[in-house]
């Protein structure tokens, strides 16, 4: 797909790299949004990156819309030739799958679901061809995930699994959104996992919950003193399944300020990943396990 440019009212330009998510589209979007930032174009007030697109907010009284559009377009070649490589971090996120809190919510909203007779995990396992919920959960946490954007609500990450296309889990959203989702629910919609940073409405299938705080507007959490949002685009995540005892222990540590997520700095090269996905993931896990 050719990059598509469009206006969003008088103060926004929307740039779409592709109609579907891919790591190639993400890297091009990230490179181009970074190029816009580095160009320091007069009038630009905000740049919002997404999965395979980004949006620029600007002051049309400083730089007229047509001129701004041309300035942004001029940066596309720089993004296309940029190295698809980054220094980032891999983070271990504990997940209590089949927890009682998301299960209660799942059962409360069955009439809004494609299959009211089971749970979200039952449904996800069945339509993806898994013999059991346990095998489906294993597939969800076995390989790392890539944070492609943060949004919807403050601090909510969207994650794309680092596996071959034919191994991607795909699950549709609810037929009608719920009016309630527990805070820190690990959900799934389309090909994306999301972690609900706050309690509220939602339409993603619910698989579990993490005791790890990922958004703290008061910045009281020990590992969120520098910034109220934990995740950023480009982060890599490895989900670690835990039981109720471990969940309670981690939650108590987060609340007491004594627990820290396991994190390692890593290099991620998209071309190397596409050439050897299993080998790249093994190196990522080696770095995390050594942290």
Short mmCIF file of C-alpha atoms in Angstrom, two decimals:
data_model
loop_
_atom_site.label_atom_id
_atom_site.label_comp_id
_atom_site.label_asym_id
_atom_site.label_seq_id
_atom_site.Cartn_x
_atom_site.Cartn_y
_atom_site.Cartn_z
CA UNK A 1 0.00 0.00 0.00
CA UNK A 2 1.19 3.49 -0.83
CA UNK A 3 1.42 5.78 2.19
CA UNK A 4 -1.85 7.65 2.57
CA UNK A 5 -2.03 11.24 3.80
CA UNK A 6 -5.23 12.94 4.92
CA UNK A 7 -6.34 15.97 6.89
CA UNK A 8 -8.13 15.63 10.22
CA UNK A 9 -9.91 18.93 10.49
CA UNK A 10 -7.85 22.12 10.39
CA UNK A 11 -5.16 21.09 12.87
CA UNK A 12 -4.25 17.46 12.12
CA UNK A 13 -2.54 15.42 9.42
CA UNK A 14 -3.02 11.64 9.49
CA UNK A 15 -0.37 9.43 7.88
CA UNK A 16 -1.20 5.74 7.29
CA UNK A 17 1.52 3.31 6.24
CA UNK A 18 -0.69 0.26 5.80
CA UNK A 19 -4.25 -0.88 6.39
CA UNK A 20 -3.10 -3.86 8.46
CA UNK A 21 -0.60 -4.24 11.24
CA UNK A 22 2.89 -5.48 10.42
CA UNK A 23 6.26 -4.84 12.01
CA UNK A 24 7.46 -3.31 8.73
CA UNK A 25 4.61 -0.79 8.82
CA UNK A 26 5.28 -0.09 12.50
CA UNK A 27 8.98 0.61 11.94
CA UNK A 28 8.27 2.90 8.99
CA UNK A 29 5.64 4.76 11.03
CA UNK A 30 8.01 5.07 14.00
CA UNK A 31 10.90 6.24 11.80
CA UNK A 32 8.75 8.83 10.05
CA UNK A 33 7.17 10.18 13.24
CA UNK A 34 10.68 10.47 14.72
CA UNK A 35 11.80 12.29 11.57
CA UNK A 36 8.94 14.77 11.96
CA UNK A 37 9.99 15.36 15.57
CA UNK A 38 13.65 15.83 14.63
CA UNK A 39 12.75 18.20 11.78
CA UNK A 40 11.33 20.62 14.36
CA UNK A 41 8.78 21.97 11.88
CA UNK A 42 7.34 25.29 13.10
CA UNK A 43 3.80 24.90 14.37
CA UNK A 44 3.92 21.19 15.24
CA UNK A 45 2.45 20.78 18.72
CA UNK A 46 1.95 17.02 19.05
CA UNK A 47 2.88 13.75 17.33
CA UNK A 48 0.87 10.62 18.15
CA UNK A 49 2.28 7.29 16.83
CA UNK A 50 0.03 4.25 16.37
CA UNK A 51 0.33 0.65 15.12
CA UNK A 52 0.90 1.42 11.44
CA UNK A 53 0.22 5.16 11.30
CA UNK A 54 0.70 8.43 13.13
CA UNK A 55 -1.00 11.79 13.47
CA UNK A 56 0.52 15.25 13.61
CA UNK A 57 -1.22 18.12 15.36
CA UNK A 58 -0.15 21.60 14.31
CA UNK A 59 -1.06 25.27 14.48
CA UNK A 60 -2.32 26.31 11.01
CA UNK A 61 -1.65 29.96 11.85
CA UNK A 62 2.07 29.15 12.10
CA UNK A 63 2.35 26.73 9.17
CA UNK A 64 -0.57 26.50 6.70
CA UNK A 65 -2.05 22.99 6.19
CA UNK A 66 -0.82 22.51 2.61
CA UNK A 67 2.72 23.54 3.54
CA UNK A 68 2.65 21.26 6.60
CA UNK A 69 1.49 18.34 4.45
CA UNK A 70 4.34 18.90 2.01
CA UNK A 71 6.90 19.15 4.83
CA UNK A 72 5.71 15.84 6.29
CA UNK A 73 5.70 14.12 2.88
CA UNK A 74 9.29 15.17 2.29
CA UNK A 75 10.33 13.01 5.26
CA UNK A 76 8.91 9.74 3.89
CA UNK A 77 12.08 8.78 1.99
CA UNK A 78 14.13 9.20 5.17
CA UNK A 79 11.80 6.78 6.94
CA UNK A 80 11.94 4.24 4.09
CA UNK A 81 15.75 4.14 4.16
CA UNK A 82 16.15 4.13 7.95
CA UNK A 83 17.56 1.02 9.61
CA UNK A 84 14.86 -1.18 11.12
CA UNK A 85 16.79 -1.58 14.33
CA UNK A 86 16.38 -0.21 17.82
CA UNK A 87 17.76 -0.38 21.32
CA UNK A 88 14.84 -1.22 23.56
CA UNK A 89 13.99 -3.29 26.64
CA UNK A 90 12.32 -6.62 27.30
CA UNK A 91 10.00 -6.70 30.31
CA UNK A 92 8.55 -9.69 32.16
CA UNK A 93 4.87 -9.16 32.99
CA UNK A 94 3.27 -11.67 35.40
CA UNK A 95 -0.23 -12.81 34.39
CA UNK A 96 -2.78 -14.72 36.44
CA UNK A 97 -4.74 -16.52 33.72
CA UNK A 98 -8.28 -17.72 34.51
CA UNK A 99 -8.43 -15.43 37.54
CA UNK A 100 -11.70 -15.00 39.49
CA UNK A 101 -12.13 -11.26 38.77
CA UNK A 102 -12.10 -11.33 34.98
CA UNK A 103 -14.07 -14.60 35.10
CA UNK A 104 -16.85 -12.91 37.07
CA UNK A 105 -16.92 -10.08 34.53
CA UNK A 106 -16.85 -12.54 31.62
CA UNK A 107 -19.93 -14.33 32.95
CA UNK A 108 -21.73 -11.07 33.70
CA UNK A 109 -21.61 -9.99 30.05
CA UNK A 110 -22.20 -13.28 28.19
CA UNK A 111 -25.19 -11.90 26.28
CA UNK A 112 -22.79 -9.54 24.47
CA UNK A 113 -20.48 -12.35 23.37
CA UNK A 114 -20.31 -14.50 20.23
CA UNK A 115 -20.61 -17.66 22.34
CA UNK A 116 -22.61 -17.16 25.56
CA UNK A 117 -22.19 -20.84 26.50
CA UNK A 118 -18.52 -20.67 27.50
CA UNK A 119 -15.77 -18.30 28.59
CA UNK A 120 -13.59 -15.98 26.52
CA UNK A 121 -10.70 -18.44 26.81
CA UNK A 122 -12.93 -21.33 25.70
CA UNK A 123 -13.95 -19.33 22.65
CA UNK A 124 -10.42 -18.18 21.81
CA UNK A 125 -9.05 -21.72 22.06
CA UNK A 126 -11.81 -23.19 19.88
CA UNK A 127 -11.69 -20.72 17.00
CA UNK A 128 -7.88 -20.87 16.89
CA UNK A 129 -7.85 -24.67 16.69
CA UNK A 130 -6.42 -25.51 20.11
CA UNK A 131 -7.43 -28.73 21.86
CA UNK A 132 -7.60 -27.13 25.29
CA UNK A 133 -7.64 -23.81 27.09
CA UNK A 134 -4.30 -24.75 28.66
CA UNK A 135 -2.68 -25.14 25.22
CA UNK A 136 -4.17 -21.82 24.15
CA UNK A 137 -2.78 -20.08 27.24
CA UNK A 138 0.62 -21.64 26.53
CA UNK A 139 0.56 -20.17 23.01
CA UNK A 140 -0.32 -16.76 24.42
CA UNK A 141 2.66 -16.57 26.78
CA UNK A 142 5.25 -18.75 25.01
CA UNK A 143 6.64 -16.09 22.64
CA UNK A 144 7.43 -12.42 23.36
CA UNK A 145 5.22 -9.51 22.33
CA UNK A 146 6.04 -6.14 20.77
CA UNK A 147 4.38 -2.94 22.04
CA UNK A 148 3.21 -1.21 18.86
CA UNK A 149 1.31 1.68 20.44
CA UNK A 150 0.00 3.08 23.71
CA UNK A 151 -3.45 4.63 23.79
CA UNK A 152 -7.25 4.14 23.89
CA UNK A 153 -7.02 5.12 27.56
CA UNK A 154 -3.94 6.47 29.32
CA UNK A 155 -1.18 3.91 29.59
CA UNK A 156 -2.90 1.03 27.74
CA UNK A 157 -0.40 -0.87 25.54
CA UNK A 158 -1.30 -2.74 22.36
CA UNK A 159 0.99 -5.72 21.80
CA UNK A 160 1.72 -7.81 18.70
CA UNK A 161 3.20 -11.30 19.14
CA UNK A 162 6.62 -12.04 17.67
CA UNK A 163 5.70 -15.22 15.80
CA UNK A 164 5.12 -16.29 12.21
CA UNK A 165 1.91 -15.03 10.62
CA UNK A 166 0.30 -18.50 10.63
CA UNK A 167 0.90 -18.78 14.38
CA UNK A 168 -0.76 -15.47 15.20
CA UNK A 169 -3.72 -15.79 17.55
CA UNK A 170 -6.77 -13.96 16.22
CA UNK A 171 -9.93 -13.36 18.24
CA UNK A 172 -12.70 -10.85 17.45
CA UNK A 173 -13.90 -8.32 19.98
CA UNK A 174 -17.22 -8.75 21.79
CA UNK A 175 -20.34 -8.21 19.67
CA UNK A 176 -21.23 -5.34 22.01
CA UNK A 177 -18.72 -3.74 24.39
CA UNK A 178 -18.88 -4.37 28.12
CA UNK A 179 -19.53 -1.51 30.50
CA UNK A 180 -16.95 -2.93 32.92
CA UNK A 181 -13.45 -4.38 32.68
CA UNK A 182 -11.24 -4.91 35.76
CA UNK A 183 -8.11 -2.79 36.02
CA UNK A 184 -5.03 -4.52 34.56
CA UNK A 185 -7.05 -7.10 32.63
CA UNK A 186 -5.05 -8.84 29.90
CA UNK A 187 -7.39 -8.74 26.92
CA UNK A 188 -7.36 -9.72 23.26
CA UNK A 189 -8.92 -8.31 20.10
CA UNK A 190 -8.01 -9.00 16.47
CA UNK A 191 -4.29 -9.84 16.56
CA UNK A 192 -3.53 -7.62 19.55
CA UNK A 193 -3.20 -8.20 23.26
CA UNK A 194 -3.91 -5.19 25.47
CA UNK A 195 -3.51 -4.54 29.18
CA UNK A 196 -6.33 -2.38 30.52
CA UNK A 197 -4.56 0.27 32.57
CA UNK A 198 -7.75 1.43 34.31
CA UNK A 199 -11.14 -0.06 35.08
CA UNK A 200 -13.79 0.78 32.50
CA UNK A 201 -15.62 -0.21 29.34
CA UNK A 202 -14.02 -2.59 26.85
CA UNK A 203 -14.65 -5.03 24.05
CA UNK A 204 -11.53 -7.23 24.07
CA UNK A 205 -11.79 -10.87 25.16
CA UNK A 206 -10.53 -11.29 28.73
CA UNK A 207 -7.83 -13.91 29.39
CA UNK A 208 -6.37 -12.94 32.77
CA UNK A 209 -5.05 -10.14 34.94
CA UNK A 210 -1.65 -8.79 36.00
CA UNK A 211 -0.77 -7.53 39.48
CA UNK A 212 1.73 -5.13 37.88
CA UNK A 213 0.62 -1.49 37.92
CA UNK A 214 1.23 0.04 34.47
CA UNK A 215 -0.34 3.49 34.94
CA UNK A 216 -0.08 5.67 38.03
CA UNK A 217 -1.14 9.33 37.65
CA UNK A 218 0.09 10.02 41.20
CA UNK A 219 3.45 8.38 40.48
CA UNK A 220 3.50 6.60 43.82
CA UNK A 221 4.49 3.21 42.35
CA UNK A 222 8.21 2.58 42.91
CA UNK A 223 9.03 1.98 39.23
CA UNK A 224 6.79 4.81 37.94
CA UNK A 225 8.46 7.72 39.75
CA UNK A 226 9.92 9.14 36.53
CA UNK A 227 6.79 8.85 34.38
CA UNK A 228 3.18 7.90 35.07
CA UNK A 229 2.94 5.48 32.09
CA UNK A 230 5.09 2.33 32.09
CA UNK A 231 4.98 1.16 28.47
CA UNK A 232 6.16 2.89 25.31
CA UNK A 233 6.16 1.83 21.64
CA UNK A 234 9.03 -0.53 20.92
CA UNK A 235 9.01 -2.27 24.30
CA UNK A 236 9.11 -6.07 24.19
CA UNK A 237 7.04 -8.04 26.70
CA UNK A 238 7.22 -11.63 27.91
CA UNK A 239 4.13 -12.76 29.80
CA UNK A 240 4.89 -15.04 32.76
CA UNK A 241 1.98 -17.22 33.99
CA UNK A 242 1.46 -17.14 37.77
CA UNK A 243 -1.00 -18.62 40.26
CA UNK A 244 -3.10 -16.93 42.94
CA UNK A 245 -0.38 -17.15 45.58
CA UNK A 246 2.17 -15.46 43.31
CA UNK A 247 -0.41 -12.88 42.26
CA UNK A 248 -1.06 -11.90 45.88
CA UNK A 249 2.67 -11.78 46.62
CA UNK A 250 3.48 -9.53 43.64
CA UNK A 251 0.48 -7.28 44.34
CA UNK A 252 1.59 -6.84 47.95
CA UNK A 253 5.10 -6.00 46.74
CA UNK A 254 3.81 -3.43 44.25
CA UNK A 255 1.69 -1.78 46.95
CA UNK A 256 4.60 -1.80 49.43
CA UNK A 257 7.06 -0.42 46.87
CA UNK A 258 9.36 -3.44 47.13
CA UNK A 259 8.57 -5.20 43.84
CA UNK A 260 10.24 -4.29 40.55
CA UNK A 261 9.53 -5.77 37.11
CA UNK A 262 12.35 -7.79 35.56
CA UNK A 263 13.82 -5.75 32.69
CA UNK A 264 16.78 -6.15 30.33
CA UNK A 265 18.11 -3.85 27.62
CA UNK A 266 18.17 -5.52 24.20
CA UNK A 267 18.84 -4.76 20.54
CA UNK A 268 16.00 -5.59 18.16
CA UNK A 269 16.75 -5.87 14.44
CA UNK A 270 13.68 -6.47 12.29
CA UNK A 271 15.59 -8.02 9.37
CA UNK A 272 17.42 -10.40 11.71
CA UNK A 273 14.11 -11.30 13.36
CA UNK A 274 12.43 -12.10 10.03
CA UNK A 275 15.42 -14.23 9.02
CA UNK A 276 15.40 -16.24 12.27
CA UNK A 277 12.37 -15.66 14.49
CA UNK A 278 13.03 -18.49 16.92
CA UNK A 279 16.70 -17.57 17.26
CA UNK A 280 15.89 -13.90 17.86
CA UNK A 281 13.29 -14.76 20.49
CA UNK A 282 15.75 -17.11 22.19
CA UNK A 283 18.30 -14.27 22.43
CA UNK A 284 15.64 -11.96 23.85
CA UNK A 285 14.76 -14.54 26.50
CA UNK A 286 18.43 -15.12 27.28
CA UNK A 287 18.82 -11.41 27.98
CA UNK A 288 15.72 -11.35 30.18
CA UNK A 289 16.71 -14.45 32.13
CA UNK A 290 20.10 -12.90 32.79
CA UNK A 291 18.58 -9.72 34.22
#
